Short mmCIF file of C-alpha atoms and ligand atoms in Angstrom, two decimals:
data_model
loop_
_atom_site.label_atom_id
_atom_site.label_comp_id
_atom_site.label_asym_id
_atom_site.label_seq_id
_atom_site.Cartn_x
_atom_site.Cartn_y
_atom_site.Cartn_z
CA UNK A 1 -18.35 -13.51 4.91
CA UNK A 2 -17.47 -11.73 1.56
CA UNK A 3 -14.05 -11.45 0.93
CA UNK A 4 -13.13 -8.77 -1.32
CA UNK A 5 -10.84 -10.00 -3.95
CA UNK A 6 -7.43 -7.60 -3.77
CA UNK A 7 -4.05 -6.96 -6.16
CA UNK A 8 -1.38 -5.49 -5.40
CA UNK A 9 0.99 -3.31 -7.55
CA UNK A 10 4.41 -2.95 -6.97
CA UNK A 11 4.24 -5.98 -4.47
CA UNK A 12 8.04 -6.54 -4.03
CA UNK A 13 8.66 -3.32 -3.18
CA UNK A 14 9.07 -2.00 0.39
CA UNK A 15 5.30 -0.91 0.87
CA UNK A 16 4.00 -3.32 -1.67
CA UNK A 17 5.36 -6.21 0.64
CA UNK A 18 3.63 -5.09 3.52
CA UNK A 19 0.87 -4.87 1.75
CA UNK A 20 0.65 -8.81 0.37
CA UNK A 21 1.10 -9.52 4.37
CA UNK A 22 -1.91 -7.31 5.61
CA UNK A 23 -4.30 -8.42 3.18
CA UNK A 24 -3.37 -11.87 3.26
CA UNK A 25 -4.28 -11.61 7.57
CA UNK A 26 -7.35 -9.69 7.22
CA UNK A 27 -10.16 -11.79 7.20
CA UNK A 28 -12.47 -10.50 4.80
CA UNK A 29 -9.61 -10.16 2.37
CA UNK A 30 -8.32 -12.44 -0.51
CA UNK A 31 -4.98 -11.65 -2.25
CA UNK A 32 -5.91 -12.54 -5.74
CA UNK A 33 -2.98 -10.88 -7.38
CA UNK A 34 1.05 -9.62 -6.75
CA UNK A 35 2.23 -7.91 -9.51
CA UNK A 36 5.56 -5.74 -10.12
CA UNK A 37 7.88 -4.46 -12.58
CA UNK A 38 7.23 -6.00 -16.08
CA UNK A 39 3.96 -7.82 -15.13
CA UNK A 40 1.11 -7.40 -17.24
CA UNK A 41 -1.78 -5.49 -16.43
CA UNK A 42 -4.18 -7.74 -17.40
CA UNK A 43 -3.19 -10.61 -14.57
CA UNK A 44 -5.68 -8.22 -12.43
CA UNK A 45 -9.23 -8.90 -14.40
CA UNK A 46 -7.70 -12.65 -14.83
CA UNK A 47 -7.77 -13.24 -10.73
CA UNK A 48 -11.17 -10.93 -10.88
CA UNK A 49 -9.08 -8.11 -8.77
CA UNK A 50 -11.98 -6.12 -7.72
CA UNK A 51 -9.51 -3.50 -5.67
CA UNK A 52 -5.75 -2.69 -6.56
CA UNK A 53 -3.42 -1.20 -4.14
CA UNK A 54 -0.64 0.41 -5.91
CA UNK A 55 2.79 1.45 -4.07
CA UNK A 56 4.63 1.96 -7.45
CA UNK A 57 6.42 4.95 -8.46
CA UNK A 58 5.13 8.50 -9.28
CA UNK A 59 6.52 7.91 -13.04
CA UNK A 60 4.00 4.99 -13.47
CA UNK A 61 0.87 5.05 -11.23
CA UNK A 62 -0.84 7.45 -14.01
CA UNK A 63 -0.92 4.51 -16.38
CA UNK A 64 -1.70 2.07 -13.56
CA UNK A 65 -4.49 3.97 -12.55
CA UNK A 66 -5.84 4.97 -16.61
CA UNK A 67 -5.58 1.46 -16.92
CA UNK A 68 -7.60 0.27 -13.70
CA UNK A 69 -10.42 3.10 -14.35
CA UNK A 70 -10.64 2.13 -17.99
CA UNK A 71 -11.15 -1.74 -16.59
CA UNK A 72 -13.72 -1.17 -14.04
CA UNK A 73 -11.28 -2.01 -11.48
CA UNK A 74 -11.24 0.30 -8.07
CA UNK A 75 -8.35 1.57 -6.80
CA UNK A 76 -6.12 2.86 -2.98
CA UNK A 77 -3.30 4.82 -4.18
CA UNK A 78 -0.02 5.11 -2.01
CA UNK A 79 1.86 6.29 -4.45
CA UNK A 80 3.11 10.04 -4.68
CA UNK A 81 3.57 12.53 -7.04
CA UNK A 82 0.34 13.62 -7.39
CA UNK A 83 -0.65 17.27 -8.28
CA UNK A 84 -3.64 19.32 -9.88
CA UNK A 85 -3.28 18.02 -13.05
CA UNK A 86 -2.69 14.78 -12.12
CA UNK A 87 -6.19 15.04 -9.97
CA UNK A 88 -8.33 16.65 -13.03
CA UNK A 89 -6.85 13.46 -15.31
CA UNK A 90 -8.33 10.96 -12.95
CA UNK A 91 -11.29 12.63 -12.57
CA UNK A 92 -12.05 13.31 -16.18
CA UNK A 93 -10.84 9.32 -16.46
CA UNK A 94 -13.66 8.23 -14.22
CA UNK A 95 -16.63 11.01 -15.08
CA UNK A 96 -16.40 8.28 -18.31
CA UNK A 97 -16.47 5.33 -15.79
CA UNK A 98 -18.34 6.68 -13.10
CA UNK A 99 -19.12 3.79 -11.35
CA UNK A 100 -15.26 3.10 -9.97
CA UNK A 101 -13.71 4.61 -7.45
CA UNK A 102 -9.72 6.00 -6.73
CA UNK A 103 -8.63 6.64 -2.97
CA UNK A 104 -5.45 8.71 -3.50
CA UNK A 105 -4.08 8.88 0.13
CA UNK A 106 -0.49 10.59 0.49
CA UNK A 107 0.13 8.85 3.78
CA UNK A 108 -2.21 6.04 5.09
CA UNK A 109 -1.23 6.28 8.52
CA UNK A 110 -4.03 7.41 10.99
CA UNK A 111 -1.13 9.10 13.22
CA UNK A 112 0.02 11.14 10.08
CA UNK A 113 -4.03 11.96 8.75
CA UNK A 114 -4.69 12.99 12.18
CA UNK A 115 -0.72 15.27 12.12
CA UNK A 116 -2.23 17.00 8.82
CA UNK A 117 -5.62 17.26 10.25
CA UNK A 118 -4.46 19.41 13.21
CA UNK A 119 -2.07 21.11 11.52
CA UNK A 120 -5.00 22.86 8.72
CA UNK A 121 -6.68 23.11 12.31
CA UNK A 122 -3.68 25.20 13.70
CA UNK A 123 -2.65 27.31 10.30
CA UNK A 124 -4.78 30.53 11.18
CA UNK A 125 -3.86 31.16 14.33
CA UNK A 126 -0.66 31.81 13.89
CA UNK A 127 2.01 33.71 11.92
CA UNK A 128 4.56 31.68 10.67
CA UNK A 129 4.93 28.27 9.74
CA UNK A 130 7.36 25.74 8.25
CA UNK A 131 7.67 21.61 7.47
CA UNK A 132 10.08 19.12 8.18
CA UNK A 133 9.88 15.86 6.75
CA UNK A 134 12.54 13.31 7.49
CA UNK A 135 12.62 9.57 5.40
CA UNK A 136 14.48 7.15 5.11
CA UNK A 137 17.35 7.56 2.26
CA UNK A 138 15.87 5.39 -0.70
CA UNK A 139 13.31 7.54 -1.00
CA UNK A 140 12.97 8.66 -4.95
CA UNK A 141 10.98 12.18 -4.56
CA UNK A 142 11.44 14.98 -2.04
CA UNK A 143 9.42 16.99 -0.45
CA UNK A 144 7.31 13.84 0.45
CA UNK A 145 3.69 13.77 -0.68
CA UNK A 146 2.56 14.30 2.77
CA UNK A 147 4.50 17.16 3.19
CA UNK A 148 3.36 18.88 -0.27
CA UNK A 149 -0.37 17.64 1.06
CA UNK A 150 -0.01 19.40 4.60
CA UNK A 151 1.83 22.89 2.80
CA UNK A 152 -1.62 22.56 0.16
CA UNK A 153 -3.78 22.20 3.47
CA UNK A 154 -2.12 24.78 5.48
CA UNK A 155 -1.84 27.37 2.71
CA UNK A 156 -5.91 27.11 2.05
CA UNK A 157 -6.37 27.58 5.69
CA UNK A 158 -4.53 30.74 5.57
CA UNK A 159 -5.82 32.18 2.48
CA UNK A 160 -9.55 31.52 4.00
CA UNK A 161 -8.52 33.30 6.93
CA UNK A 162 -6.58 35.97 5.16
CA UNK A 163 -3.74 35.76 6.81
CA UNK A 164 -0.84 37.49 4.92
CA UNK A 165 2.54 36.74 3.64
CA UNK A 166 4.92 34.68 6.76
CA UNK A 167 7.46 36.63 7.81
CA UNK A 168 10.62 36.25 6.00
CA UNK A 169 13.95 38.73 5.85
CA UNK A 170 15.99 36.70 3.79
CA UNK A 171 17.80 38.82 1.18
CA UNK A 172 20.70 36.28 0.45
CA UNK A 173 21.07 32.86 0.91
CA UNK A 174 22.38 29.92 -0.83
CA UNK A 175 19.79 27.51 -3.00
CA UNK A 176 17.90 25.22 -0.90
CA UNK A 177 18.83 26.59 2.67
CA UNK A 178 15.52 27.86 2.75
CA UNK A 179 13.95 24.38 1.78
CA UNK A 180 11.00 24.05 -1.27
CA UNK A 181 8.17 26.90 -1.69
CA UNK A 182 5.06 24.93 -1.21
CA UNK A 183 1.66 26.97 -1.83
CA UNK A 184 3.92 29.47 -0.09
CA UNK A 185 5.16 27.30 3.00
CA UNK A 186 7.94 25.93 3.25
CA UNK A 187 9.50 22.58 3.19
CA UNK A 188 12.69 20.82 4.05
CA UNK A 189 13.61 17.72 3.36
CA UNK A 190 16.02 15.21 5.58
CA UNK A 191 17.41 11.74 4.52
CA UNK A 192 18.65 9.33 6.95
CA UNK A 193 19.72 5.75 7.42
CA UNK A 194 17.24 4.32 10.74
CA UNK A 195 14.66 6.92 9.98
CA UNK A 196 10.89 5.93 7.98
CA UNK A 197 8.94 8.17 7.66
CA UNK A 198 8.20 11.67 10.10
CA UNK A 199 7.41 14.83 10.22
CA UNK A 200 7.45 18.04 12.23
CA UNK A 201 5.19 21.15 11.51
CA UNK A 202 6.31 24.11 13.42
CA UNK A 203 4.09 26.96 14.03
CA UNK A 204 5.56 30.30 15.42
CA UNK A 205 3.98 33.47 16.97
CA UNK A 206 5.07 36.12 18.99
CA UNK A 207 6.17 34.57 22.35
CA UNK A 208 5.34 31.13 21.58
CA UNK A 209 5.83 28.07 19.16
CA UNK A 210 3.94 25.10 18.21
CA UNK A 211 5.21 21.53 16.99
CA UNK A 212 3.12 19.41 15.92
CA UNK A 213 5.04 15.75 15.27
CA UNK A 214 4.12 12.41 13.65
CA UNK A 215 6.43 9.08 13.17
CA UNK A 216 6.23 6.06 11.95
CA UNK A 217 8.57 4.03 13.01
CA UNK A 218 7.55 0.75 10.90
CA UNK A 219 5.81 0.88 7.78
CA UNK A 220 3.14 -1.85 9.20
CA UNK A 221 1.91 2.18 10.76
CA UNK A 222 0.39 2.70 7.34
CA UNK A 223 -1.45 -1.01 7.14
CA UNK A 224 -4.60 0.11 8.97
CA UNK A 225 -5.26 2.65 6.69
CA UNK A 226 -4.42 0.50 3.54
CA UNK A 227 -6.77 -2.01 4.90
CA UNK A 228 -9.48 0.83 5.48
CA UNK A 229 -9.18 2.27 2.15
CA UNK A 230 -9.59 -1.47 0.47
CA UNK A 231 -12.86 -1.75 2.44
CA UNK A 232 -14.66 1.52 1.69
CA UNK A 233 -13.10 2.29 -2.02
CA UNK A 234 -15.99 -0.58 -3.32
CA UNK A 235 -18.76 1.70 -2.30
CA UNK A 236 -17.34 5.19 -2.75
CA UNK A 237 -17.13 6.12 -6.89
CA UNK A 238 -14.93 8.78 -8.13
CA UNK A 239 -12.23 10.48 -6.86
CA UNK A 240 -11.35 10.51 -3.50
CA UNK A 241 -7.91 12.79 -2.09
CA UNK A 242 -7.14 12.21 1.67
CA UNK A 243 -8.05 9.32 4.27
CA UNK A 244 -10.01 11.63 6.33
CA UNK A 245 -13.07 11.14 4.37
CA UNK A 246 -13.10 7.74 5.66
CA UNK A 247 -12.02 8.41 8.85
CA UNK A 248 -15.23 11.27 9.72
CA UNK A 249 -12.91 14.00 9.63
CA UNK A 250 -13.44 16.30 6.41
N1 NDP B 1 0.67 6.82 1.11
C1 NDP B 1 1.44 6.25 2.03
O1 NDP B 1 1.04 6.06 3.20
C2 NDP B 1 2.82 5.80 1.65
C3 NDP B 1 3.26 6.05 0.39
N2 NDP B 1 4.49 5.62 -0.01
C4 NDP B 1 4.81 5.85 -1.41
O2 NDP B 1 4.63 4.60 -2.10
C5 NDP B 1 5.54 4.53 -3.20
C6 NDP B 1 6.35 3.23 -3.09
O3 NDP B 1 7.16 3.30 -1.94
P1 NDP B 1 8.13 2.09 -1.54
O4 NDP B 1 7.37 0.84 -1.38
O5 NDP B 1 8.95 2.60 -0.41
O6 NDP B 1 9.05 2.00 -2.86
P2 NDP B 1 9.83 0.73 -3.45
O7 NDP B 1 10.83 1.28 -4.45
O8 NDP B 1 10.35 -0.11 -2.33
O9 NDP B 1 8.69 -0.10 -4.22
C7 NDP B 1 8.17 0.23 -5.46
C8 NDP B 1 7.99 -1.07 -6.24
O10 NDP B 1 7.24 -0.83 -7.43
C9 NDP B 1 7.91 -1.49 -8.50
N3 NDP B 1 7.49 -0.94 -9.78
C10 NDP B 1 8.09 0.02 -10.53
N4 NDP B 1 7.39 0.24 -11.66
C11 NDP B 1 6.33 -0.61 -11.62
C12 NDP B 1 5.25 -0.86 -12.50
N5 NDP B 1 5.10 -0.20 -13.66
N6 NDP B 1 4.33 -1.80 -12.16
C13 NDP B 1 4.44 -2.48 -11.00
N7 NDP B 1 5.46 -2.28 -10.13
C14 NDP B 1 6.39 -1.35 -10.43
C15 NDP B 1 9.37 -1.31 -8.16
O11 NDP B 1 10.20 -2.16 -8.92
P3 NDP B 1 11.73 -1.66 -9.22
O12 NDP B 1 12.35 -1.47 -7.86
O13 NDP B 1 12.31 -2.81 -9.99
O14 NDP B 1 11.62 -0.38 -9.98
C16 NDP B 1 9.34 -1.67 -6.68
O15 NDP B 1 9.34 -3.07 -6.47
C17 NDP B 1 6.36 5.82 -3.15
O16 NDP B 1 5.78 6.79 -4.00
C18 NDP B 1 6.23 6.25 -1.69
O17 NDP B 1 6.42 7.63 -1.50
C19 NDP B 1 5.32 4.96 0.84
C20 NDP B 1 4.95 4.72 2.13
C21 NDP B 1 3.65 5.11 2.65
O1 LIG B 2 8.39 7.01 0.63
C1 LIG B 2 7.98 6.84 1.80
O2 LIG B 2 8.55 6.09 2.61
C2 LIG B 2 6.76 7.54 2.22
N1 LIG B 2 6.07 8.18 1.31
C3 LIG B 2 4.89 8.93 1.52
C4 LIG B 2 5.15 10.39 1.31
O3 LIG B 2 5.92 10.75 0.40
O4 LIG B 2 4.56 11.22 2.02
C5 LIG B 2 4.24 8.61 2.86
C6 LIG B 2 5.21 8.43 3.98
O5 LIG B 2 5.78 9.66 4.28
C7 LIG B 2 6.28 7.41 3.61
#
């Protein structure tokens, strides 16, 4: 069998960690490289790192990633923080080395894909509609990446369908009780000792709500879709936002 020769950035870190573990089980897999914090770069060619996983932090998967592109190298993005301008970078980056591909996925679990996939489903058909994500409290950013993804998915579904502005009489109110304005929806963040990662979206009409809900309760949840990623990125170039493409859902 081929294995497919794997590094992994920001490998003692809580995601990264999990990451070394999965890789090292699955069978046509080969952990070539663990790098973190002060590593070079350039250990990745050395172990001939033909995927990189990166789990970082938003302030330093941009260079990861320039790097990786500019190196031939493919790459399954965890890591958040990733908005339009961050998207048209990569993709000018790889129209120059068009023969590599990036997986940015803002959550890898299938429950969570599938959570954001219903909920675009959902957005037209009804009035109003808010976001909940709760995480654990070492989280750096807020809202999470999955959140900001379903509010972008969500607020493209409405605008498609024309749907107007959600209902909303508040005239006073103090900052952040009405949580983050996300592509116009919006989002609250909770952070709580025991918790992981969740999220609720709550849809409201006249007469009747919706709540749609996703947890993961361990962050082995997100490991399928890591592994998933590693095994498709090789033969997918460019730029690639979401799991669902290589789940047959988009
Ligand atoms: N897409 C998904 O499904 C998921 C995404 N995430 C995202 O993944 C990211 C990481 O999360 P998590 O593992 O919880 O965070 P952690 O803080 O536990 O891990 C990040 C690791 O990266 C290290 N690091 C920092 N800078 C660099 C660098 N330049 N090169 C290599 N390593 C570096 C950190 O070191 P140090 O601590 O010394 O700074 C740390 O060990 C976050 O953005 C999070 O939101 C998390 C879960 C699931
Ligand atoms: O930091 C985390 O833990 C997580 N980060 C991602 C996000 O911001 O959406 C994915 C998941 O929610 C866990």
């Amino acid at each position: 069998m081929r294995m497919i020769k794997v590094g992994v950035l920001g490998a003692k870190g809580k995601m990264g960690a999990q990451t070394c573990l999965a890789v090292e089980e699955a069978e046509d897999c080969e952990l070539v490289a663990r790098l973190d914090l002060g590593d070079e770069l350039e250990q990745l060619t050395a172990a001939g790192a033909e995927v990189v996983v990166d789990f970082t932090r938003p302030e330093v998967v941009m260079d990861n990633l320039a790097w990786c592109i500019e190196h031939g190298v493919n790459a399954v993005v965890g890591t958040t923080g990733f908005d339009d301008e961050r998207l048209a970078t990569l993709r000018a980056l790889l129209e120059k080395n068009p023969e590599t591909g990036v997986l940015i996925a803002p959550n890898f679990s299938i429950g969570a894909v599938l959570m954001m996939q219903f909920a675009a489903k959902a957005a037209r058909y009804y009035e109003s509609v808010e976001i909940i994500e709760l995480h654990h409290p070492d989280k750096v950013d807020a809202p999470s990446g999955t959140a900001r993804r379903t509010a972008e998915l969500i607020g493209a579904a409405r605008r498609e369908a024309n749907a107007g502005p959600i209902p909303d009489a508040t005239t006073t109110s103090l900052d952040g009780a009405r949580g983050a304005d996300v592509d116009g929806i919006r989002v609250h963040g909770i952070r709580l000792r025991g918790l992981v990662a969740h999220q609720e979206v709550l849809f409201g009409d006249t007469g009747e709500t919706l709540t749609i809900r996703h947890d993961s309760m361990a962050r082995v949840s997100f490991m399928a879709g890591v592994l998933l990623g590693v095994r498709r990125i090789g033969g997918t170039p460019g730029l690639t936002v979401g799991l669902e493409h290589f789940m047959d859902l988009a």
